[in-house]
Short mmCIF file of C-alpha atoms and ligand atoms in Angstrom, two decimals:
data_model
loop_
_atom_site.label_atom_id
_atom_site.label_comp_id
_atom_site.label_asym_id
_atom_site.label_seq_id
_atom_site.Cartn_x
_atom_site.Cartn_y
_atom_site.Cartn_z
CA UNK A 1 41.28 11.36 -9.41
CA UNK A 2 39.03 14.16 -10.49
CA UNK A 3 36.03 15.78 -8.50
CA UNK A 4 33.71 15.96 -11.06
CA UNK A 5 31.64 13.32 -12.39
CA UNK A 6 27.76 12.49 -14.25
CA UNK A 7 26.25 11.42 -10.96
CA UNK A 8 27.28 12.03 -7.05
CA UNK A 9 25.92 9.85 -4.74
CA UNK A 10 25.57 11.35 -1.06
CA UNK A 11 25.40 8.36 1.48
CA UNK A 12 27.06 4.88 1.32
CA UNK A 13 24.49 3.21 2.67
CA UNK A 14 23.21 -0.01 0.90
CA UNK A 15 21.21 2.14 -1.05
CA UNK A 16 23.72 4.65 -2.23
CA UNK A 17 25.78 1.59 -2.66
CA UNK A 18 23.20 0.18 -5.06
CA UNK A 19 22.67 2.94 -7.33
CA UNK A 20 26.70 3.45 -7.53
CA UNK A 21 26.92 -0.49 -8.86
CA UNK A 22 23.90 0.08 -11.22
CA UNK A 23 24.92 3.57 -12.32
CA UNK A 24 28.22 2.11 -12.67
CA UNK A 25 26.81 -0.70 -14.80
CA UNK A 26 25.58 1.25 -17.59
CA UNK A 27 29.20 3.28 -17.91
CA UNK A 28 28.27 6.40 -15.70
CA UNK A 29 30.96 8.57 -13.56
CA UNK A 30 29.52 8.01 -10.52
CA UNK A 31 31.48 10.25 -7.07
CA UNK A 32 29.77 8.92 -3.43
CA UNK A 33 30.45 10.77 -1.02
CA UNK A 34 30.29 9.21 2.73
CA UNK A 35 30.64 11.06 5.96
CA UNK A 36 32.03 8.31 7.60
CA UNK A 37 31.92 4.85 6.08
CA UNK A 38 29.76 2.52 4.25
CA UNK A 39 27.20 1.14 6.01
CA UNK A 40 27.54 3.53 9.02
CA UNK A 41 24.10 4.42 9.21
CA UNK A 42 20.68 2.41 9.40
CA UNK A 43 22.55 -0.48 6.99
CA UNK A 44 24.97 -1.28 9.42
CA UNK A 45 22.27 -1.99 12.23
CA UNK A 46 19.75 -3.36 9.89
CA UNK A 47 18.08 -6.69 10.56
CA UNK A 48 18.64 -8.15 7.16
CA UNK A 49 15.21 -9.06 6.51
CA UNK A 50 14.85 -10.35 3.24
CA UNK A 51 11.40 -11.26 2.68
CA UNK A 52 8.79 -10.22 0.06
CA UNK A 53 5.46 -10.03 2.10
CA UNK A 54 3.90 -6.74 1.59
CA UNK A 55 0.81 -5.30 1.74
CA UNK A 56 1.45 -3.25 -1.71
CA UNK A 57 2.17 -4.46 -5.18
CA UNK A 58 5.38 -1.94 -5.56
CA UNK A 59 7.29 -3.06 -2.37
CA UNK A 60 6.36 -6.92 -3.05
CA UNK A 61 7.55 -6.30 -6.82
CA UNK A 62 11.03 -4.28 -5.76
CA UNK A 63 11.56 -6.87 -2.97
CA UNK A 64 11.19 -9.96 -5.45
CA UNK A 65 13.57 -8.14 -8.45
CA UNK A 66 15.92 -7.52 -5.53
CA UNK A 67 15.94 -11.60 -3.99
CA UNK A 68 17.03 -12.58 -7.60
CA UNK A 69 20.16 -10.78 -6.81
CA UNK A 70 20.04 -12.00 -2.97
CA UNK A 71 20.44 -15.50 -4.08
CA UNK A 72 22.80 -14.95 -6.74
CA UNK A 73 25.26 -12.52 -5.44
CA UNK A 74 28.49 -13.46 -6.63
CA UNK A 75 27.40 -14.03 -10.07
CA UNK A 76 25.73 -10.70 -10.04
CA UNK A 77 26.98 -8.76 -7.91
CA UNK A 78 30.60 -9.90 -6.82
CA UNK A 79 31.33 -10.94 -3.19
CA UNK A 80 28.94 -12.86 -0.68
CA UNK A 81 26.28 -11.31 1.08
CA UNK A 82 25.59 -13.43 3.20
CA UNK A 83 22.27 -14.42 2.75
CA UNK A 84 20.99 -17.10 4.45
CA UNK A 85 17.19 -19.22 3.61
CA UNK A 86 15.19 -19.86 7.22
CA UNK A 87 11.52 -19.61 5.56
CA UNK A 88 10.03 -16.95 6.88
CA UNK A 89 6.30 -17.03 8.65
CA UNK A 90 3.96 -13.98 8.54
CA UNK A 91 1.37 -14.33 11.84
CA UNK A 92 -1.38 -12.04 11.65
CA UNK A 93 -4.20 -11.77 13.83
CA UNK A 94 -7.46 -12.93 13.16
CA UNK A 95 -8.78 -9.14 12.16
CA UNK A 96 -5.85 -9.40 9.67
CA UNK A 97 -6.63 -12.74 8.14
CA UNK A 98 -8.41 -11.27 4.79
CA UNK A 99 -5.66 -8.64 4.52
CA UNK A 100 -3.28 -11.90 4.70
CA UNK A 101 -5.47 -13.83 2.22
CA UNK A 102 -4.84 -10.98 -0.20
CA UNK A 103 -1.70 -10.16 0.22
CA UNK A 104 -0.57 -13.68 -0.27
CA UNK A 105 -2.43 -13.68 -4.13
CA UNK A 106 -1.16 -10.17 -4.82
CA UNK A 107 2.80 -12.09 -4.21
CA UNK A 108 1.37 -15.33 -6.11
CA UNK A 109 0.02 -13.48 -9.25
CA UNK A 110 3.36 -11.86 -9.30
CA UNK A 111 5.08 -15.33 -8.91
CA UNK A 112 6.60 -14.82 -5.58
CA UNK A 113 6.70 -18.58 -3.98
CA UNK A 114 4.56 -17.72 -1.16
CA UNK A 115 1.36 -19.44 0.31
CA UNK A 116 -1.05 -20.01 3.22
CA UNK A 117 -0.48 -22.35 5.92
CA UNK A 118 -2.42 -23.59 8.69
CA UNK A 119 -1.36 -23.68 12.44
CA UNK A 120 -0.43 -26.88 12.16
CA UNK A 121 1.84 -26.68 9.48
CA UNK A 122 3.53 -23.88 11.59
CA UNK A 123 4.19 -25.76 14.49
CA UNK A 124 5.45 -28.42 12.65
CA UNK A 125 7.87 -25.81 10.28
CA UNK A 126 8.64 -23.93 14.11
CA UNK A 127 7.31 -26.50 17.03
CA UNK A 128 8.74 -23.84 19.64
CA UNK A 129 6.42 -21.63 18.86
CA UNK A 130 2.76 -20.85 20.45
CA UNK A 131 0.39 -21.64 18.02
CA UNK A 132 -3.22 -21.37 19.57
CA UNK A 133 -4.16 -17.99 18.65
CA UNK A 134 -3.03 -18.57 14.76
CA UNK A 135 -6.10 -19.32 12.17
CA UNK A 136 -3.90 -19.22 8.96
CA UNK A 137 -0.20 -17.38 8.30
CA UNK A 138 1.43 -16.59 5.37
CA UNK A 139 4.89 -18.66 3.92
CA UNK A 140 7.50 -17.70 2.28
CA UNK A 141 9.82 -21.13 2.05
CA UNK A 142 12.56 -19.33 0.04
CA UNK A 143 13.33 -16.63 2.11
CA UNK A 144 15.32 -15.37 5.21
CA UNK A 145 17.49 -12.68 5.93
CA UNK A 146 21.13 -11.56 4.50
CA UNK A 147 24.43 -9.49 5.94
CA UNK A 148 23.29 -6.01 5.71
CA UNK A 149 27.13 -4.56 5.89
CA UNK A 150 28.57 -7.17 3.62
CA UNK A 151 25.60 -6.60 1.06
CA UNK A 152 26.95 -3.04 0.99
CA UNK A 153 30.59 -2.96 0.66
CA UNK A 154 30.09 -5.54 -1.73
CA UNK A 155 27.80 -3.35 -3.61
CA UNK A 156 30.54 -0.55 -3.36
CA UNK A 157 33.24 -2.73 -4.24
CA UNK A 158 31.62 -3.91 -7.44
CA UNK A 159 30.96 -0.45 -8.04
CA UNK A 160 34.57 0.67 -7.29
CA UNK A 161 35.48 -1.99 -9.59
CA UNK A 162 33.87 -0.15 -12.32
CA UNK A 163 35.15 2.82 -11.56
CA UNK A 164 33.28 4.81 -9.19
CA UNK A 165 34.77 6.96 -6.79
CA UNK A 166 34.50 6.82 -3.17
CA UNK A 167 35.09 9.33 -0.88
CA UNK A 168 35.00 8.55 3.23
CA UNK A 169 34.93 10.83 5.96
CA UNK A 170 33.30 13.35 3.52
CA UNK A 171 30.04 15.19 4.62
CA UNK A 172 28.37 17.73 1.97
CA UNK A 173 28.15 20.59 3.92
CA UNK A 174 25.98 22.59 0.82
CA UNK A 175 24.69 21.84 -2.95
CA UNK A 176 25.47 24.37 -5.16
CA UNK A 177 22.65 25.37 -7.52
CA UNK A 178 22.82 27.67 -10.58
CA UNK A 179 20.58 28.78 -12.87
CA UNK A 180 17.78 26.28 -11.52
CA UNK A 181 19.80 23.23 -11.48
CA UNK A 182 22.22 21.47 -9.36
CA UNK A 183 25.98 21.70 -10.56
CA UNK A 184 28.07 20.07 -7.13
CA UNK A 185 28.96 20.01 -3.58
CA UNK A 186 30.65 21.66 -1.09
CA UNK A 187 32.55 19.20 1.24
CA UNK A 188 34.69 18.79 4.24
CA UNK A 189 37.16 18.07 1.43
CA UNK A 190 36.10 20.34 -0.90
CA UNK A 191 33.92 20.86 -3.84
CA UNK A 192 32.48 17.78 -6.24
CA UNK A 193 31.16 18.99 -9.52
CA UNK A 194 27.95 16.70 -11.53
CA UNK A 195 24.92 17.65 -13.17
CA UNK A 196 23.26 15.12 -11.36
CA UNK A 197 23.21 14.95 -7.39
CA UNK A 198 21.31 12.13 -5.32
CA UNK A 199 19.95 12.64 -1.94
CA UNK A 200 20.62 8.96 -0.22
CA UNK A 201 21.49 10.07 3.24
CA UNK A 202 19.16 7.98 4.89
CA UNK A 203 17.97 9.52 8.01
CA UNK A 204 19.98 12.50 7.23
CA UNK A 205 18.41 13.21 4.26
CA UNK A 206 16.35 16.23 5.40
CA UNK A 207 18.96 18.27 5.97
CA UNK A 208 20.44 17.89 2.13
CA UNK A 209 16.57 18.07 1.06
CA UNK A 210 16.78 21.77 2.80
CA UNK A 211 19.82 22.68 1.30
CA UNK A 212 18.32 23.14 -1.89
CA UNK A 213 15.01 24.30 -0.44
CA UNK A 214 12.63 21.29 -0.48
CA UNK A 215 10.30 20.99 2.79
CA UNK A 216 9.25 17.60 2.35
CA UNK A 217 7.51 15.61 5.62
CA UNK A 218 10.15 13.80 6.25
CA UNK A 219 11.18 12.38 9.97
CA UNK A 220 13.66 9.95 11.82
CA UNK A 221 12.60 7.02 12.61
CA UNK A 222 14.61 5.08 15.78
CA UNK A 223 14.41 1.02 16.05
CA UNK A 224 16.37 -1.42 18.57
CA UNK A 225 17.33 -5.00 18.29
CA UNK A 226 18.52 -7.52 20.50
CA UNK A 227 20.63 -10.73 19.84
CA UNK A 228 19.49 -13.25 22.60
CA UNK A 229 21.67 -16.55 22.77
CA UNK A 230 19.17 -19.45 22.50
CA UNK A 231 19.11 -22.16 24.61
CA UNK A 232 20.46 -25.73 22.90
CA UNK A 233 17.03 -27.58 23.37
CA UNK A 234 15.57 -24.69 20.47
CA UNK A 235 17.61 -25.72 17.74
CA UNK A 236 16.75 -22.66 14.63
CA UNK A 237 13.56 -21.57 13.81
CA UNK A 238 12.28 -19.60 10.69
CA UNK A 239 12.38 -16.21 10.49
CA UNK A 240 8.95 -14.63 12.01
CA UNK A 241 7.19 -11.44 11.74
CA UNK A 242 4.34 -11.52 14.65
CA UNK A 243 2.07 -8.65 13.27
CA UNK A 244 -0.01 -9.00 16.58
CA UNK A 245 2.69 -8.99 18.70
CA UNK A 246 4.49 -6.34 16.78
CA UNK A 247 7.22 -7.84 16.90
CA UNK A 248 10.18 -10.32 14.30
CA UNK A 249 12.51 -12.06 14.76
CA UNK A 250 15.59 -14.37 13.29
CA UNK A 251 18.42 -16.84 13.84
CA UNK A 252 21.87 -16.37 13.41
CA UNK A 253 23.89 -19.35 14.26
CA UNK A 254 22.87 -19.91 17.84
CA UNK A 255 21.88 -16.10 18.37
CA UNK A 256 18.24 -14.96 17.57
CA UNK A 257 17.71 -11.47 16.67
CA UNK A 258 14.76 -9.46 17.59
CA UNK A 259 12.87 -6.29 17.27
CA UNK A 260 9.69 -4.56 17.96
CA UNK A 261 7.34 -2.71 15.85
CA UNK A 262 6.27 -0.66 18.79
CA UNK A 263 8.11 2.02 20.59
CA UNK A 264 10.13 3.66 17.99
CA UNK A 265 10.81 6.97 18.39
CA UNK A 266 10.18 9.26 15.58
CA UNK A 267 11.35 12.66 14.96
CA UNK A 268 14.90 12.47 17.33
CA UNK A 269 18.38 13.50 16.24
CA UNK A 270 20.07 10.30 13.95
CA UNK A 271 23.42 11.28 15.98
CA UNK A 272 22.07 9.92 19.27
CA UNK A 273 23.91 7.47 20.70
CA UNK A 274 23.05 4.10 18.92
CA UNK A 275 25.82 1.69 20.60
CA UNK A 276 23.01 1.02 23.26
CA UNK A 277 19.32 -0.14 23.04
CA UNK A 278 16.96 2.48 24.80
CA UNK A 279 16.12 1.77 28.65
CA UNK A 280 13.43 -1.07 29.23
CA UNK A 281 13.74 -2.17 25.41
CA UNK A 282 14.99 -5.73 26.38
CA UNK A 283 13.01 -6.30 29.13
CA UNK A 284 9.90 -5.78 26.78
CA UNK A 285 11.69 -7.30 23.72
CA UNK A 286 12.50 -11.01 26.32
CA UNK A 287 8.61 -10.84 27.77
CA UNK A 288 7.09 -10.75 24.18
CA UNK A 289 9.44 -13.10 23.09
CA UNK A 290 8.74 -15.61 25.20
CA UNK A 291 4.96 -15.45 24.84
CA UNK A 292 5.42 -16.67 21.09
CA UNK A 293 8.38 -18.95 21.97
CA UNK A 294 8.59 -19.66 25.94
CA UNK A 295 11.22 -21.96 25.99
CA UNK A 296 13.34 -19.04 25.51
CA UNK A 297 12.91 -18.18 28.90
CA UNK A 298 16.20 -19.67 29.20
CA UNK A 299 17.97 -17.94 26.81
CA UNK A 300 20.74 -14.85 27.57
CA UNK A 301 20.72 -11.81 26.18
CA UNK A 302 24.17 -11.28 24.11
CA UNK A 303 23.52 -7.46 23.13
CA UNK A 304 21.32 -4.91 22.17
CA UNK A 305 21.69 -1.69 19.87
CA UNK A 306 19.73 1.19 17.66
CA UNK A 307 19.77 2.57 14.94
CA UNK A 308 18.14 5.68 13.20
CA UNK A 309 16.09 5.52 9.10
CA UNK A 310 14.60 8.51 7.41
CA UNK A 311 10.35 7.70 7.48
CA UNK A 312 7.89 9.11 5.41
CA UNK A 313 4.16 9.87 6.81
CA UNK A 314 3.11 6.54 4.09
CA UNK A 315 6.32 4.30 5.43
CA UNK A 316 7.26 4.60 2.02
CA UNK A 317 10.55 5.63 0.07
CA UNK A 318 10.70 8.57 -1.51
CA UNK A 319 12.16 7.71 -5.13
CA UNK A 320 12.19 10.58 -8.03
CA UNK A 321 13.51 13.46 -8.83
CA UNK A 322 12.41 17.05 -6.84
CA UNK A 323 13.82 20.59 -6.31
CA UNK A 324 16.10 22.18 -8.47
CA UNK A 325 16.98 20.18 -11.91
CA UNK A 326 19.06 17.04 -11.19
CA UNK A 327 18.02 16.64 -7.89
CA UNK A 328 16.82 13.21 -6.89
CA UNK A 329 15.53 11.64 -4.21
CA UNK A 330 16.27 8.00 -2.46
CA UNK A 331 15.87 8.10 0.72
CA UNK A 332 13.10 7.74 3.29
CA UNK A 333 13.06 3.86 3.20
CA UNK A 334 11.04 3.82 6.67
CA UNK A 335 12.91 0.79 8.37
CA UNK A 336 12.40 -1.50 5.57
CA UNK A 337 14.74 -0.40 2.69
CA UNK A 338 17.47 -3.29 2.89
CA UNK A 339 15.83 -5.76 1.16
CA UNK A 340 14.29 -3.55 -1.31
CA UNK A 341 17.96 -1.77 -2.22
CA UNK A 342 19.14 -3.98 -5.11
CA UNK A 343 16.13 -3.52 -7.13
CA UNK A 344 15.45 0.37 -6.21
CA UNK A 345 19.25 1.26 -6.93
CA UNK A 346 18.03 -0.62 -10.77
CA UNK A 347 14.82 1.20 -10.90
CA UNK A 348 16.66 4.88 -10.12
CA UNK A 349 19.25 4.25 -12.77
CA UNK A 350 16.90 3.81 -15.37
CA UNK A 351 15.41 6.96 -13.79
CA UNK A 352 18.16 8.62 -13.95
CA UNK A 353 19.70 7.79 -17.10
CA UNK A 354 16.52 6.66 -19.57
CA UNK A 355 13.69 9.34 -17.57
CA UNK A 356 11.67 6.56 -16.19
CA UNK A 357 11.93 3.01 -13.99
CA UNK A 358 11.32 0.16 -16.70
CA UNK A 359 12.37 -2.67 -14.46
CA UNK A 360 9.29 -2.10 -11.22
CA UNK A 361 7.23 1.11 -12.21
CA UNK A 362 8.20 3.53 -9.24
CA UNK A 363 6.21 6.34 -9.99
CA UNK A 364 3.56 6.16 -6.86
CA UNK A 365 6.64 6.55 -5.14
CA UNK A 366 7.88 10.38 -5.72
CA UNK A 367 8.26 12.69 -3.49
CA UNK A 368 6.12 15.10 -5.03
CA UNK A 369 2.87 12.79 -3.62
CA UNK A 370 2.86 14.19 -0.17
CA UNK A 371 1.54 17.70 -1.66
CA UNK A 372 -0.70 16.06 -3.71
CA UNK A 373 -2.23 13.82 -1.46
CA UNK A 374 -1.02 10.60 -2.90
CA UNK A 375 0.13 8.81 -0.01
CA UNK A 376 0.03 5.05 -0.59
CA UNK A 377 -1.97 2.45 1.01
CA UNK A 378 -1.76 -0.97 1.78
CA UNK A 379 -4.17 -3.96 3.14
CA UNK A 380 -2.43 -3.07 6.44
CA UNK A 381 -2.38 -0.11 8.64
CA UNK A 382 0.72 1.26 8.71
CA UNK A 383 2.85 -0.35 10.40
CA UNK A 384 5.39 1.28 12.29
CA UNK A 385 4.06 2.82 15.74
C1 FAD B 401 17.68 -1.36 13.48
C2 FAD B 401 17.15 -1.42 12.08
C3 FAD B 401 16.72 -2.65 11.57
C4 FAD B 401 16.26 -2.74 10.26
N1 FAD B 401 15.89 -3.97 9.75
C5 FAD B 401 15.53 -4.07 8.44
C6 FAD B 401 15.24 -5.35 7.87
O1 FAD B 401 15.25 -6.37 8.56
N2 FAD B 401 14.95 -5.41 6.55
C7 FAD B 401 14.89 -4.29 5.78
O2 FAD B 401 14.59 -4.40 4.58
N3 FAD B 401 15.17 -3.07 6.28
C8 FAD B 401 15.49 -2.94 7.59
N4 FAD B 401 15.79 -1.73 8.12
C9 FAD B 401 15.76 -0.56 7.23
C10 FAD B 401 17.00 -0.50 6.37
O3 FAD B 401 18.13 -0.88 7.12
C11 FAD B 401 17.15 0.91 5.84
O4 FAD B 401 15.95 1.30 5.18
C12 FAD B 401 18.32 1.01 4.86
O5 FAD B 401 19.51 0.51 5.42
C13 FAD B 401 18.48 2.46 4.45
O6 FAD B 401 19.63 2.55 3.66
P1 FAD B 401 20.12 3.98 3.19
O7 FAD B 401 21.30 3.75 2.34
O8 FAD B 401 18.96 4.74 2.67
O9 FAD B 401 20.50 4.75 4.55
P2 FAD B 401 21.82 4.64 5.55
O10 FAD B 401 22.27 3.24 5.60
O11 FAD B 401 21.40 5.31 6.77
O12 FAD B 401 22.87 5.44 4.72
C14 FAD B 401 22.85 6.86 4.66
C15 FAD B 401 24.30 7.32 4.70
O13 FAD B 401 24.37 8.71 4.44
C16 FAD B 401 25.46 9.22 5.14
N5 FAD B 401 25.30 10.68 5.25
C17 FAD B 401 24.40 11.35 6.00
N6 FAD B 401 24.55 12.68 5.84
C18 FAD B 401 25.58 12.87 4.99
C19 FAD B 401 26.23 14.01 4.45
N7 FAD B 401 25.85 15.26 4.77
N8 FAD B 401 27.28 13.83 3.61
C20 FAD B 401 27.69 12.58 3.27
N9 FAD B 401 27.10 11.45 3.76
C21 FAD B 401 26.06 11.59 4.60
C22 FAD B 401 25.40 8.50 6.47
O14 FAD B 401 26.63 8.49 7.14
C23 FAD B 401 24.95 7.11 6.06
O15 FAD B 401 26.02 6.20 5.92
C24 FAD B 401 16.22 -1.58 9.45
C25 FAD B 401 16.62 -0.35 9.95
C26 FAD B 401 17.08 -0.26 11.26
C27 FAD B 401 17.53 1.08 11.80
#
């Protein structure tokens, strides 16, 4: 098969994997290149969130294009990602309750089926869960969370399918640049040739960013989960993100998974060792657990891991082109970029092959906004800490 195509991909992550299948769509050559396998990276350990609360209009929009395809994979897509509806509760604290109140209109004036409950209707949606500090929460009755390595190789396979190439165990090692644009790769397996390269390394992406001279602010972000085996008496629950408690979590069959929003590490090596969860994280993970649901005091842990994302200083993606011509940019999805990856592989396509998103307007998202002093805001603080 030949090593030169319109478009190489570098990463086979799910978003990688997105932009091959919508790339590969529209008729484009499309080479991905993967330095070990897809989903190796953040997708592999994601949570699977799939939920469209934001606090901005652009993540809520590219979360709700991308649940049309989360509940109708195999007709458009191919495959089963395993997505699974729970409902899924937002708890804020009280501070946070006119954030909430807007947050919830900005989803329903963009017809996202989301509204505000009472405490009451909580307990009665999740009656294992402490209640007394909630004045209102937000509701999302359609959503839940989905198979973050199935949604990729799915992705890849549809995009195979169509005739993209994949390449595995394949890390660009340099971009090659003449004349002011980009015109391939230099590989562990040799050289690639396109006219158009994207950056979707993930937490890695830094590295390709410098190899064609772009000092963007642009960290690692760590985050650990647990999988805690619940006890029978629980039954499921929604899934639940506890802004107060900075913390979410989610069944799976009799397991619930959960992570915290504080005590992620930024700025350390994405080749750490991610097989274990970092020392004292499930003692703290069980203890705030069981304030918000104590009858999983009798629960067992059943394992615990990490996992590294690129993050931005806004939490936001960096989507766009930058750098030398045909250079773009997907990466940087600051621990939330699962959910958002069918729609944001669309939206870069038409990027890349029409000059601008048509299908969610992406342009408060390029890279370029750092310099200028763009950085977006939402009706939270950021959230990550
Ligand atoms: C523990 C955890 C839980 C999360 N939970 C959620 C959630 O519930 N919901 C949600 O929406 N998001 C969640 N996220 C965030 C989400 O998983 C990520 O934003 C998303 O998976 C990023 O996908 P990606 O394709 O950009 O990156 P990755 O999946 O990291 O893919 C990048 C790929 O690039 C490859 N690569 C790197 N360097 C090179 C090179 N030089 N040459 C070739 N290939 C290279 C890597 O091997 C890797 O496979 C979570 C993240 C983590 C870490």
């Amino acid at each position: 098969m030949s090593n030169t195509a319109d478009v190489i991909i570098i990463g086979g992550g799910v978003q990688g994997s997105s932009l091959a299948f919508h790339l590969a769509q529209r008729g484009t050559k499309v080479i991905v290149l993967e330095r070990q396998f897809i989903g190796a990276g953040a997708t592999g350990r994601s949570s699977g969130l799939v939920r469209m609360h934001y606090d901005t209009e652009v993540d809520s929009r590219l979360a709700w294009v991308s649940f049309a395809y989360f509940q109708n994979w195999k007709e458009m897509v191919g495959g089963n990602c395993g997505f699974t509806r729970t409902g899924f509760i937002q708890i804020v604290e009280p501070h946070h309750v006119d954030a909430l109140k807007a947050n919830v209109k900005m989803h329903q004036d963009i017809n996202i089926p989301a509204l505000l409950i009472t405490a009451d209707d909580v307990k009665r949606l999740a009656p294992h869960l402490v209640t007394d500090d909630i004045e209102i929460a937000g509701y999302e009755p359609e959503s839940g969370y989905a198979m973050p390595s199935d949604t990729a190789n799915t992705l890849m396979n549809a995009a195979r399918a169509r005739g993209v190439k994949l390449v595995q165990d394949c890390s660009v090692t340099a971009i090659q640049i003449t004349g002011g644009k980009v015109t391939g790769v230099e590989t562990n397996q040799g050289t690639f040739s396109a006219p158009v390269i994207v950056n979707a390394a993930g937490a890695w992406a830094d590295t390709l960013n410098k190899m064609v001279g772009l000092d963007l602010p642009y960290s690692t972000w760590r985050h650990d989960t647990m999988f805690v085996v619940r006890p029978p008496e629980v039954g499921t629950h929604p899934t639940v993100i506890d802004f107060g408690k900075e913390m979410y979590f989610r069944p799976e069959g009799n397991l619930t998974l959960v992570g915290l929003e504080d005590g992620n590490p930024l700025g350390e090596s994405p080749d750490n060792d991610t097989e274990r969860a970092q020392k004292g994280f499930v003692e703290r993970a069980i203890d705030r657990l069981c304030l918000r649901m104590p009858a999983m005091e009798k629960g067992s842990l059943h394992s615990a891991h990490g996992g590294y994302d690129g993050i931005t200083p806004d939490q936001h993606p960096m989507l766009g082109a930058a750098g030398p011509d045909g250079f773009y940019l997907d990466c940087g999805h600051s621990g939330t970029g699962f959910k958002t990856a069918p729609a944001v592989g669309l939206c870069m396509s038409e990027l890349i092959l029409d000059g601008a998103a048509k299908t969610v307007d992406i342009s408060s998202l390029v890279p370029q906004r750092f310099a200028e002093g763009n950085l977006i805001k939402g009706n939270y603080e950021n959230i990550w800490r």
